[in-house]
mmCIF file of C-alpha atoms in Angstrom:
data_model
loop_
_atom_site.group_PDB
_atom_site.id
_atom_site.type_symbol
_atom_site.label_atom_id
_atom_site.label_comp_id
_atom_site.label_asym_id
_atom_site.label_seq_id
_atom_site.Cartn_x
_atom_site.Cartn_y
_atom_site.Cartn_z
ATOM 1 C CA MET A 1 2.009 -216.054 155.970
ATOM 2 C CA ARG A 2 5.504 -216.783 153.568
ATOM 3 C CA ILE A 3 6.113 -214.293 151.283
ATOM 4 C CA VAL A 4 8.564 -213.943 148.799
ATOM 5 C CA SER A 5 9.759 -210.738 147.641
ATOM 6 C CA ILE A 6 11.488 -210.459 144.269
ATOM 7 C CA VAL A 7 13.808 -207.758 143.352
ATOM 8 C CA GLY A 8 16.625 -207.234 141.869
ATOM 9 C CA ALA A 9 17.386 -203.032 140.744
ATOM 10 C CA ARG A 10 18.383 -200.236 143.520
ATOM 11 C CA PRO A 11 14.698 -198.750 143.019
ATOM 12 C CA GLN A 12 13.582 -201.577 144.458
ATOM 13 C CA PHE A 13 15.867 -202.496 146.962
ATOM 14 C CA VAL A 14 14.430 -198.649 147.997
ATOM 15 C CA LYS A 15 10.574 -199.060 148.278
ATOM 16 C CA LEU A 16 11.676 -203.300 149.741
ATOM 17 C CA ALA A 17 13.021 -201.597 153.061
ATOM 18 C CA PRO A 18 10.077 -199.426 154.524
ATOM 19 C CA VAL A 19 7.963 -202.972 153.344
ATOM 20 C CA SER A 20 10.385 -204.780 154.874
ATOM 21 C CA ARG A 21 9.991 -202.831 158.848
ATOM 22 C CA ALA A 22 6.088 -202.828 158.492
ATOM 23 C CA MET A 23 6.048 -206.977 157.570
ATOM 24 C CA ALA A 24 7.987 -207.047 161.177
ATOM 25 C CA ALA A 25 5.722 -204.674 162.835
ATOM 26 C CA ALA A 26 2.762 -206.801 161.296
ATOM 27 C CA SER A 27 4.366 -210.047 162.951
ATOM 28 C CA SER A 28 5.418 -208.424 166.530
ATOM 29 C CA ALA A 29 1.491 -207.103 166.830
ATOM 30 C CA GLY A 30 0.521 -210.503 166.444
ATOM 31 C CA GLY A 31 -1.931 -211.897 164.093
ATOM 32 C CA VAL A 32 -0.885 -213.368 161.692
ATOM 33 C CA GLU A 33 2.694 -213.988 161.815
ATOM 34 C CA VAL A 34 4.764 -213.052 158.097
ATOM 35 C CA GLU A 35 7.334 -214.441 157.387
ATOM 36 C CA ASP A 36 9.249 -212.980 154.157
ATOM 37 C CA VAL A 37 11.835 -214.668 151.806
ATOM 38 C CA ILE A 38 13.755 -212.019 149.885
ATOM 39 C CA VAL A 39 14.728 -213.330 146.563
ATOM 40 C CA HIS A 40 17.415 -210.898 144.870
ATOM 41 C CA THR A 41 17.287 -211.623 140.930
ATOM 42 C CA GLY A 42 20.862 -210.145 141.020
ATOM 43 C CA GLN A 43 19.360 -207.622 137.404
ATOM 44 C CA HIS A 44 22.225 -205.406 139.546
ATOM 45 C CA TYR A 45 25.147 -207.742 139.639
ATOM 46 C CA ASP A 46 27.560 -204.734 140.756
ATOM 47 C CA ALA A 47 28.205 -203.782 144.548
ATOM 48 C CA SER A 48 28.094 -200.862 144.251
ATOM 49 C CA MET A 49 24.396 -200.892 142.577
ATOM 50 C CA SER A 50 22.773 -203.637 145.116
ATOM 51 C CA ASP A 51 25.038 -204.839 147.861
ATOM 52 C CA VAL A 52 25.837 -201.344 149.702
ATOM 53 C CA PHE A 53 21.635 -200.764 149.924
ATOM 54 C CA PHE A 54 21.221 -203.841 152.047
ATOM 55 C CA ASP A 55 23.846 -203.024 153.837
ATOM 56 C CA GLU A 56 22.862 -198.782 153.981
ATOM 57 C CA LEU A 57 19.006 -199.316 154.069
ATOM 58 C CA GLU A 58 19.910 -202.340 156.411
ATOM 59 C CA ILE A 59 17.298 -204.785 154.702
ATOM 60 C CA PRO A 60 17.694 -208.044 155.558
ATOM 61 C CA ARG A 61 20.165 -209.829 154.049
ATOM 62 C CA PRO A 62 18.383 -212.328 150.557
ATOM 63 C CA GLY A 63 17.748 -216.262 151.196
ATOM 64 C CA MET A 64 17.609 -216.967 147.567
ATOM 65 C CA HIS A 65 20.852 -214.640 145.112
ATOM 66 C CA LEU A 66 20.044 -215.917 141.670
ATOM 67 C CA GLU A 67 22.884 -214.354 140.398
ATOM 68 C CA ILE A 68 21.798 -213.296 137.153
ATOM 69 C CA GLY A 69 23.544 -210.608 135.884
ATOM 70 C CA SER A 70 23.515 -208.537 132.746
ATOM 71 C CA GLY A 71 22.244 -210.203 129.033
ATOM 72 C CA SER A 72 20.091 -208.790 126.059
ATOM 73 C CA HIS A 73 15.899 -208.152 127.750
ATOM 74 C CA GLY A 74 14.802 -211.871 126.320
ATOM 75 C CA ALA A 75 18.034 -213.976 127.947
ATOM 76 C CA GLN A 76 17.619 -212.172 130.630
ATOM 77 C CA THR A 77 14.157 -212.096 131.571
ATOM 78 C CA GLY A 78 14.642 -216.039 130.268
ATOM 79 C CA ARG A 79 16.972 -216.938 132.692
ATOM 80 C CA MET A 80 14.717 -214.718 135.893
ATOM 81 C CA LEU A 81 11.913 -216.524 135.008
ATOM 82 C CA GLU A 82 13.609 -220.079 134.904
ATOM 83 C CA ALA A 83 15.100 -219.615 138.489
ATOM 84 C CA ILE A 84 12.434 -217.753 139.627
ATOM 85 C CA GLU A 85 10.157 -220.722 138.986
ATOM 86 C CA ASN A 86 12.843 -223.139 140.700
ATOM 87 C CA SER A 87 13.110 -220.241 144.005
ATOM 88 C CA LEU A 88 9.289 -220.715 144.155
ATOM 89 C CA GLN A 89 9.439 -224.234 144.287
ATOM 90 C CA GLU A 90 11.374 -224.657 147.124
ATOM 91 C CA SER A 91 9.865 -221.738 149.261
ATOM 92 C CA ASP A 92 6.101 -223.168 148.095
ATOM 93 C CA PRO A 93 5.230 -219.186 149.198
ATOM 94 C CA ASP A 94 0.954 -217.974 150.247
ATOM 95 C CA MET A 95 1.893 -214.656 147.857
ATOM 96 C CA VAL A 96 4.855 -213.779 145.798
ATOM 97 C CA VAL A 97 5.501 -209.554 146.215
ATOM 98 C CA ILE A 98 7.046 -207.766 142.814
ATOM 99 C CA TYR A 99 8.280 -203.945 142.617
ATOM 100 C CA GLY A 100 7.931 -201.363 139.953
ATOM 101 C CA ASP A 101 8.961 -201.938 136.161
ATOM 102 C CA THR A 102 12.268 -204.163 135.777
ATOM 103 C CA ASN A 103 12.488 -206.958 133.683
ATOM 104 C CA SER A 104 12.822 -208.042 137.898
ATOM 105 C CA THR A 105 9.428 -207.847 138.154
ATOM 106 C CA VAL A 106 7.824 -209.536 134.883
ATOM 107 C CA ALA A 107 9.224 -212.639 135.134
ATOM 108 C CA GLY A 108 8.865 -212.917 139.191
ATOM 109 C CA ALA A 109 5.052 -212.573 137.711
ATOM 110 C CA LEU A 110 5.194 -214.890 134.948
ATOM 111 C CA ALA A 111 6.853 -217.153 136.907
ATOM 112 C CA ALA A 112 4.580 -216.686 139.824
ATOM 113 C CA ALA A 113 1.301 -216.701 137.481
ATOM 114 C CA LYS A 114 2.428 -220.229 135.855
ATOM 115 C CA LEU A 115 2.911 -222.517 138.979
ATOM 116 C CA HIS A 116 -1.229 -220.068 140.474
ATOM 117 C CA ILE A 117 0.778 -218.085 143.409
ATOM 118 C CA PRO A 118 -0.980 -214.521 143.880
ATOM 119 C CA ILE A 119 0.535 -211.642 143.865
ATOM 120 C CA ALA A 120 1.001 -208.840 145.153
ATOM 121 C CA HIS A 121 2.444 -205.759 142.393
ATOM 122 C CA ILE A 122 3.771 -202.082 144.399
ATOM 123 C CA GLU A 123 3.210 -199.111 142.447
ATOM 124 C CA ALA A 124 0.815 -200.842 140.312
ATOM 125 C CA GLY A 125 -0.898 -198.756 137.421
ATOM 126 C CA LEU A 126 1.986 -196.946 136.177
ATOM 127 C CA ARG A 127 1.659 -195.794 132.439
ATOM 128 C CA SER A 128 4.064 -193.872 130.077
ATOM 129 C CA PHE A 129 2.093 -194.790 126.770
ATOM 130 C CA ASN A 130 5.184 -194.930 125.400
ATOM 131 C CA ARG A 131 5.219 -199.116 124.608
ATOM 132 C CA GLU A 132 9.031 -198.530 123.367
ATOM 133 C CA MET A 133 10.414 -198.385 126.670
ATOM 134 C CA PRO A 134 11.177 -202.061 128.205
ATOM 135 C CA GLU A 135 9.305 -200.729 131.226
ATOM 136 C CA GLU A 136 6.044 -200.129 129.966
ATOM 137 C CA ILE A 137 6.038 -203.536 128.675
ATOM 138 C CA ASN A 138 6.834 -204.848 132.284
ATOM 139 C CA ARG A 139 4.563 -202.915 133.573
ATOM 140 C CA VAL A 140 1.550 -204.167 131.713
ATOM 141 C CA VAL A 141 2.630 -207.675 132.148
ATOM 142 C CA ALA A 142 3.110 -207.265 135.503
ATOM 143 C CA ASP A 143 -0.385 -205.546 136.451
ATOM 144 C CA HIS A 144 -2.635 -207.812 134.370
ATOM 145 C CA THR A 145 -1.509 -211.067 135.658
ATOM 146 C CA SER A 146 -1.460 -209.807 139.018
ATOM 147 C CA ASP A 147 -3.715 -210.521 141.586
ATOM 148 C CA LEU A 148 -3.301 -207.148 144.189
ATOM 149 C CA LEU A 149 -2.321 -204.323 143.197
ATOM 150 C CA LEU A 150 -1.176 -201.164 145.120
ATOM 151 C CA ALA A 151 -0.899 -198.482 142.495
ATOM 152 C CA PRO A 152 0.594 -195.564 144.526
ATOM 153 C CA THR A 153 -1.339 -192.824 143.123
ATOM 154 C CA GLU A 154 -5.106 -191.558 141.676
ATOM 155 C CA THR A 155 -3.321 -191.539 138.668
ATOM 156 C CA ALA A 156 -2.060 -194.775 138.696
ATOM 157 C CA MET A 157 -5.688 -196.182 139.498
ATOM 158 C CA LYS A 158 -7.375 -194.372 137.327
ATOM 159 C CA ASN A 159 -5.231 -196.081 134.058
ATOM 160 C CA LEU A 160 -6.802 -199.571 136.160
ATOM 161 C CA ARG A 161 -9.607 -197.924 135.588
ATOM 162 C CA ASP A 162 -9.522 -197.334 132.259
ATOM 163 C CA GLU A 163 -8.216 -201.897 132.431
ATOM 164 C CA ASN A 164 -10.691 -202.690 134.165
ATOM 165 C CA LEU A 165 -8.257 -203.564 136.355
ATOM 166 C CA THR A 166 -10.208 -201.866 139.601
ATOM 167 C CA ASP A 167 -11.954 -204.973 141.392
ATOM 168 C CA ARG A 168 -8.112 -205.523 142.355
ATOM 169 C CA SER A 169 -6.562 -202.025 143.060
ATOM 170 C CA PHE A 170 -5.839 -199.788 145.985
ATOM 171 C CA ASN A 171 -4.434 -197.235 146.005
ATOM 172 C CA THR A 172 -1.884 -197.324 149.287
ATOM 173 C CA GLY A 173 0.422 -194.229 148.712
ATOM 174 C CA ASP A 174 3.427 -193.691 147.175
ATOM 175 C CA VAL A 175 6.117 -196.127 149.266
ATOM 176 C CA MET A 176 8.970 -194.408 148.164
ATOM 177 C CA LEU A 177 7.833 -190.949 150.006
ATOM 178 C CA ASP A 178 8.303 -193.366 153.229
ATOM 179 C CA ALA A 179 11.840 -194.611 152.091
ATOM 180 C CA VAL A 180 12.766 -190.678 151.421
ATOM 181 C CA HIS A 181 10.849 -188.844 154.993
ATOM 182 C CA PHE A 182 12.891 -191.249 156.566
ATOM 183 C CA ASN A 183 16.128 -192.128 155.166
ATOM 184 C CA SER A 184 17.170 -188.376 154.846
ATOM 185 C CA ARG A 185 17.238 -187.657 157.974
ATOM 186 C CA LEU A 186 20.038 -190.878 158.268
ATOM 187 C CA ALA A 187 21.352 -188.987 154.829
ATOM 188 C CA GLU A 188 21.942 -185.739 156.351
ATOM 189 C CA GLU A 189 23.726 -188.291 160.197
ATOM 190 C CA ARG A 190 25.860 -190.169 157.286
ATOM 191 C CA SER A 191 26.590 -189.116 154.980
ATOM 192 C CA GLY A 192 29.918 -187.219 153.800
ATOM 193 C CA ILE A 193 29.496 -187.037 149.961
ATOM 194 C CA LEU A 194 28.739 -182.728 150.155
ATOM 195 C CA GLU A 195 32.490 -182.783 151.965
ATOM 196 C CA ARG A 196 33.913 -185.323 149.856
ATOM 197 C CA LEU A 197 33.340 -184.164 147.019
ATOM 198 C CA ASN A 198 33.621 -180.776 148.147
ATOM 199 C CA LEU A 199 30.993 -179.433 146.993
ATOM 200 C CA GLN A 200 28.680 -176.304 148.223
ATOM 201 C CA VAL A 201 24.780 -176.551 149.277
ATOM 202 C CA GLY A 202 22.740 -175.051 146.481
ATOM 203 C CA GLU A 203 25.632 -175.344 143.612
ATOM 204 C CA TYR A 204 25.729 -177.538 141.785
ATOM 205 C CA ALA A 205 23.712 -179.845 139.156
ATOM 206 C CA VAL A 206 23.219 -183.979 139.821
ATOM 207 C CA ALA A 207 22.694 -185.742 136.506
ATOM 208 C CA THR A 208 21.960 -189.767 135.951
ATOM 209 C CA LEU A 209 21.239 -191.356 132.683
ATOM 210 C CA HIS A 210 20.896 -195.367 132.001
ATOM 211 C CA ARG A 211 17.945 -195.928 130.141
ATOM 212 C CA PRO A 212 18.644 -197.368 126.405
ATOM 213 C CA ALA A 213 16.875 -193.927 124.705
ATOM 214 C CA ASN A 214 19.645 -191.902 125.976
ATOM 215 C CA THR A 215 22.569 -194.241 126.525
ATOM 216 C CA ASP A 216 23.246 -196.020 123.035
ATOM 217 C CA ALA A 217 26.256 -194.316 121.574
ATOM 218 C CA GLY A 218 24.880 -191.475 119.843
ATOM 219 C CA ASN A 219 22.959 -190.264 121.774
ATOM 220 C CA LEU A 220 25.152 -190.771 124.835
ATOM 221 C CA VAL A 221 27.202 -188.684 123.640
ATOM 222 C CA ARG A 222 24.932 -185.932 122.881
ATOM 223 C CA VAL A 223 23.297 -185.658 126.037
ATOM 224 C CA LEU A 224 26.841 -185.864 127.770
ATOM 225 C CA ASP A 225 27.935 -182.885 125.569
ATOM 226 C CA THR A 226 25.096 -181.279 126.973
ATOM 227 C CA LEU A 227 25.662 -181.717 130.783
ATOM 228 C CA GLY A 228 29.392 -180.637 129.940
ATOM 229 C CA GLU A 229 28.411 -177.518 128.523
ATOM 230 C CA ILE A 230 26.372 -176.706 131.136
ATOM 231 C CA ALA A 231 28.823 -177.355 133.818
ATOM 232 C CA GLU A 232 31.510 -175.180 132.002
ATOM 233 C CA ASP A 233 29.249 -172.211 130.931
ATOM 234 C CA ARG A 234 26.092 -171.833 134.055
ATOM 235 C CA ILE A 235 27.056 -174.796 137.365
ATOM 236 C CA PRO A 236 28.559 -177.138 138.000
ATOM 237 C CA VAL A 237 27.334 -181.141 137.568
ATOM 238 C CA VAL A 238 28.369 -183.938 139.765
ATOM 239 C CA PHE A 239 27.693 -186.927 137.333
ATOM 240 C CA PRO A 240 27.801 -190.674 138.927
ATOM 241 C CA ALA A 241 27.224 -192.569 136.482
ATOM 242 C CA HIS A 242 26.141 -195.699 134.844
ATOM 243 C CA PRO A 243 28.018 -198.851 135.045
ATOM 244 C CA ARG A 244 26.509 -199.615 131.250
ATOM 245 C CA THR A 245 27.190 -195.594 130.178
ATOM 246 C CA VAL A 246 30.320 -196.091 131.625
ATOM 247 C CA ALA A 247 30.958 -199.486 129.241
ATOM 248 C CA ILE A 248 29.340 -197.786 125.967
ATOM 249 C CA LEU A 249 31.501 -195.228 126.707
ATOM 250 C CA GLU A 250 34.549 -197.160 127.083
ATOM 251 C CA SER A 251 33.735 -198.807 123.619
ATOM 252 C CA SER A 252 34.716 -197.635 120.608
ATOM 253 C CA GLU A 253 32.053 -196.605 119.732
ATOM 254 C CA ALA A 254 31.435 -193.593 122.227
ATOM 255 C CA GLN A 255 34.416 -190.851 120.394
ATOM 256 C CA TRP A 256 34.019 -188.875 123.536
ATOM 257 C CA SER A 257 36.320 -186.965 126.020
ATOM 258 C CA LYS A 258 34.967 -185.777 128.903
ATOM 259 C CA PRO A 259 35.182 -182.399 129.759
ATOM 260 C CA ASP A 260 37.400 -181.124 132.893
ATOM 261 C CA SER A 261 33.843 -179.166 134.412
ATOM 262 C CA LEU A 262 31.936 -181.833 134.349
ATOM 263 C CA LEU A 263 32.766 -183.978 137.893
ATOM 264 C CA MET A 264 32.091 -188.221 136.442
ATOM 265 C CA ILE A 265 32.130 -190.170 138.936
ATOM 266 C CA GLU A 266 31.453 -194.244 140.378
ATOM 267 C CA PRO A 267 27.957 -194.270 141.319
ATOM 268 C CA VAL A 268 27.321 -194.069 144.579
ATOM 269 C CA GLY A 269 25.083 -195.543 147.395
ATOM 270 C CA TYR A 270 21.221 -194.647 148.357
ATOM 271 C CA LEU A 271 22.235 -191.875 150.884
ATOM 272 C CA ASP A 272 24.828 -190.492 149.203
ATOM 273 C CA MET A 273 22.554 -190.275 146.516
ATOM 274 C CA LEU A 274 19.652 -188.876 148.394
ATOM 275 C CA ARG A 275 22.155 -185.938 150.207
ATOM 276 C CA LEU A 276 23.000 -184.660 146.450
ATOM 277 C CA LEU A 277 19.794 -184.693 145.906
ATOM 278 C CA ARG A 278 18.442 -182.738 148.893
ATOM 279 C CA HIS A 279 21.261 -180.221 148.016
ATOM 280 C CA ALA A 280 22.058 -179.876 144.766
ATOM 281 C CA ARG A 281 20.040 -176.654 142.341
ATOM 282 C CA ILE A 282 19.086 -179.731 140.057
ATOM 283 C CA ALA A 283 18.548 -182.570 139.020
ATOM 284 C CA LEU A 284 18.889 -183.933 135.333
ATOM 285 C CA THR A 285 17.867 -187.521 134.967
ATOM 286 C CA ASP A 286 16.123 -190.257 132.937
ATOM 287 C CA SER A 287 15.457 -192.226 136.202
ATOM 288 C CA GLY A 288 11.405 -192.469 136.856
ATOM 289 C CA GLY A 289 12.528 -192.656 140.758
ATOM 290 C CA LEU A 290 14.528 -190.184 140.471
ATOM 291 C CA GLN A 291 11.912 -187.947 139.494
ATOM 292 C CA LYS A 292 9.973 -187.913 142.476
ATOM 293 C CA GLU A 293 12.853 -188.207 144.877
ATOM 294 C CA ALA A 294 13.596 -185.048 143.829
ATOM 295 C CA LEU A 295 9.605 -183.421 143.851
ATOM 296 C CA PHE A 296 10.207 -184.640 147.374
ATOM 297 C CA LEU A 297 12.943 -182.605 148.318
ATOM 298 C CA GLU A 298 11.502 -179.733 146.148
ATOM 299 C CA THR A 299 14.576 -179.765 144.008
ATOM 300 C CA PRO A 300 14.318 -178.747 140.456
ATOM 301 C CA CYS A 301 14.382 -181.598 138.409
ATOM 302 C CA VAL A 302 15.004 -181.276 134.265
ATOM 303 C CA THR A 303 13.434 -185.187 133.246
ATOM 304 C CA LEU A 304 15.965 -186.227 129.952
ATOM 305 C CA ARG A 305 12.934 -188.202 128.120
ATOM 306 C CA GLU A 306 9.440 -187.233 125.400
ATOM 307 C CA GLU A 307 7.189 -188.917 128.933
ATOM 308 C CA THR A 308 7.524 -189.655 131.920
ATOM 309 C CA GLU A 309 5.411 -191.762 134.308
ATOM 310 C CA TRP A 310 5.187 -189.351 137.621
ATOM 311 C CA PRO A 311 2.770 -186.522 135.396
ATOM 312 C CA GLU A 312 1.724 -185.362 139.012
ATOM 313 C CA THR A 313 5.876 -184.606 139.359
ATOM 314 C CA ILE A 314 5.200 -181.693 136.338
ATOM 315 C CA ASP A 315 2.093 -180.705 137.245
ATOM 316 C CA ALA A 316 3.215 -180.064 141.015
ATOM 317 C CA GLY A 317 5.426 -178.069 139.062
ATOM 318 C CA GLY A 318 9.243 -178.859 139.920
ATOM 319 C CA ASN A 319 9.574 -181.439 136.513
ATOM 320 C CA ILE A 320 10.652 -180.309 132.308
ATOM 321 C CA LEU A 321 10.518 -182.442 130.166
ATOM 322 C CA THR A 322 13.299 -181.619 127.499
ATOM 323 C CA GLY A 323 14.143 -185.553 125.941
ATOM 324 C CA SER A 324 17.997 -185.466 124.756
ATOM 325 C CA ASN A 325 17.678 -181.844 123.210
ATOM 326 C CA ARG A 326 20.156 -180.060 123.487
ATOM 327 C CA GLU A 327 18.179 -176.488 123.375
ATOM 328 C CA LYS A 328 15.121 -178.010 125.354
ATOM 329 C CA ILE A 329 17.724 -179.074 128.525
ATOM 330 C CA LEU A 330 19.532 -175.657 128.516
ATOM 331 C CA ASP A 331 15.708 -173.818 128.201
ATOM 332 C CA ALA A 332 14.557 -175.845 131.214
ATOM 333 C CA VAL A 333 18.051 -174.965 132.938
ATOM 334 C CA ASN A 334 18.314 -171.930 132.364
ATOM 335 C CA HIS A 335 14.718 -171.785 133.814
ATOM 336 C CA TRP A 336 15.115 -173.786 137.395
ATOM 337 C CA LEU A 337 18.582 -171.361 137.223
ATOM 338 C CA ALA A 338 16.323 -168.117 137.269
ATOM 339 C CA MET A 339 14.330 -168.700 140.241
ATOM 340 C CA ASN A 340 15.644 -167.320 143.433
ATOM 341 C CA GLN A 341 17.381 -169.435 145.872
ATOM 342 C CA SER A 342 15.426 -171.080 147.793
ATOM 343 C CA GLY A 343 13.507 -173.881 144.651
ATOM 344 C CA PRO A 344 10.251 -173.818 142.408
ATOM 345 C CA ASP A 345 7.094 -173.100 144.041
ATOM 346 C CA ILE A 346 5.976 -176.446 143.911
ATOM 347 C CA GLU A 347 2.246 -176.337 144.509
ATOM 348 C CA SER A 348 2.478 -180.746 146.840
ATOM 349 C CA LYS A 349 3.842 -179.448 149.577
ATOM 350 C CA ASN A 350 2.943 -182.252 152.322
ATOM 351 C CA ASP A 351 3.159 -184.763 148.385
ATOM 352 C CA ALA A 352 -0.630 -184.385 148.298
ATOM 353 C CA PRO A 353 -0.158 -186.581 145.124
ATOM 354 C CA PHE A 354 2.110 -189.347 146.869
ATOM 355 C CA GLY A 355 -0.253 -190.535 150.481
ATOM 356 C CA ASP A 356 0.705 -189.215 153.175
ATOM 357 C CA GLY A 357 4.329 -191.356 154.356
ATOM 358 C CA SER A 358 2.411 -194.549 155.562
ATOM 359 C CA ALA A 359 2.004 -196.466 152.139
ATOM 360 C CA ALA A 360 4.292 -199.326 153.373
ATOM 361 C CA GLU A 361 1.447 -200.294 156.333
ATOM 362 C CA LYS A 362 -0.891 -200.076 154.072
ATOM 363 C CA ILE A 363 0.371 -201.845 151.148
ATOM 364 C CA VAL A 364 1.352 -204.631 154.464
ATOM 365 C CA GLU A 365 -2.466 -203.787 155.591
ATOM 366 C CA LYS A 366 -3.601 -205.211 152.084
ATOM 367 C CA ILE A 367 -1.750 -208.445 151.883
ATOM 368 C CA LEU A 368 -2.783 -209.714 154.888
ATOM 369 C CA GLU A 369 -6.197 -209.242 154.433
ATOM 370 C CA PHE A 370 -5.837 -211.206 150.744
ATOM 371 C CA HIS A 371 -4.742 -213.203 152.897
ATOM 372 C CA THR A 372 -7.127 -213.665 154.752
ATOM 373 C CA LYS A 373 -9.596 -213.685 153.081
ATOM 374 C CA LYS A 374 -8.420 -216.646 150.587
ATOM 375 C CA CYS A 375 -7.876 -219.113 154.008
ATOM 376 C CA ARG A 376 -11.326 -218.155 154.701
#
């Protein structure tokens, strides 16, 4: 069986790694031989956001690199659609596997659907119910064009049932939990990020920003000023800056001067980020994946958005939504700082809403089942 896995952004590389290992294990065990051709769209084209993840996570190098690069959503997605269509016609796969909710995801879904190639969507069923988020549009389109929907949680399954997609939906658990279990041990062995930055366990916060709602020049300056205030008055803040964020700050639109107390660094690799997150007192982020990783690592999280596609992180007692509002952010930080040093009382110590850490094996099992039934 030939599979084409389409990826293009950091979170997708992280999800791909355990699935790639599970595919290799399934082939070694006999039965159906699985050939996985990785197509990298180049949505994240900066080496610090792309190449380092393949190296660290020991993912096979992409069989095809489309080198699409940046651009407006329409332009980028259009270039991806054309390039992915060509790659699929060349590779002639039995199934296309797409991950998450990026432009690479929706372009892969559309290209495969138009070529009548079956599609499996990993991390299906997520909904923030905010159609102003481009990721929300990508999720809905990807789910409704896919033939096999592999949901990470029961909440995602409910969303799929509500959209009459039950017959093709399965709760496999969250492959990100697999990744954190596997890679957090590697991070402790291989990452020297705390030593390089002279950080003490539990005595700093880590922050990330990348979503358009927070990175237009006006909002970005307001959020960064709040992070600077936190760093100055409450706890040091480490801020690995996304390339998009740096570009905006370097533009004439952003009139911002970095406070000395805010430690702004270049993007870090996945293992460095896991170790930073694991030992932080607080995480502040607008990333979907980082909310979950914080929960899995029992690090209190402040989500700089008005909604989340991961309500389980809130229900578990590990996440507070604030948007970009200064007062709400400061209140949330004060709340977490008032907790014991051991962290919040997270109710899902066993990560139950996200499965048991074997999502990748269940995903591959469902893909092989689908292929076997189709071939009968």
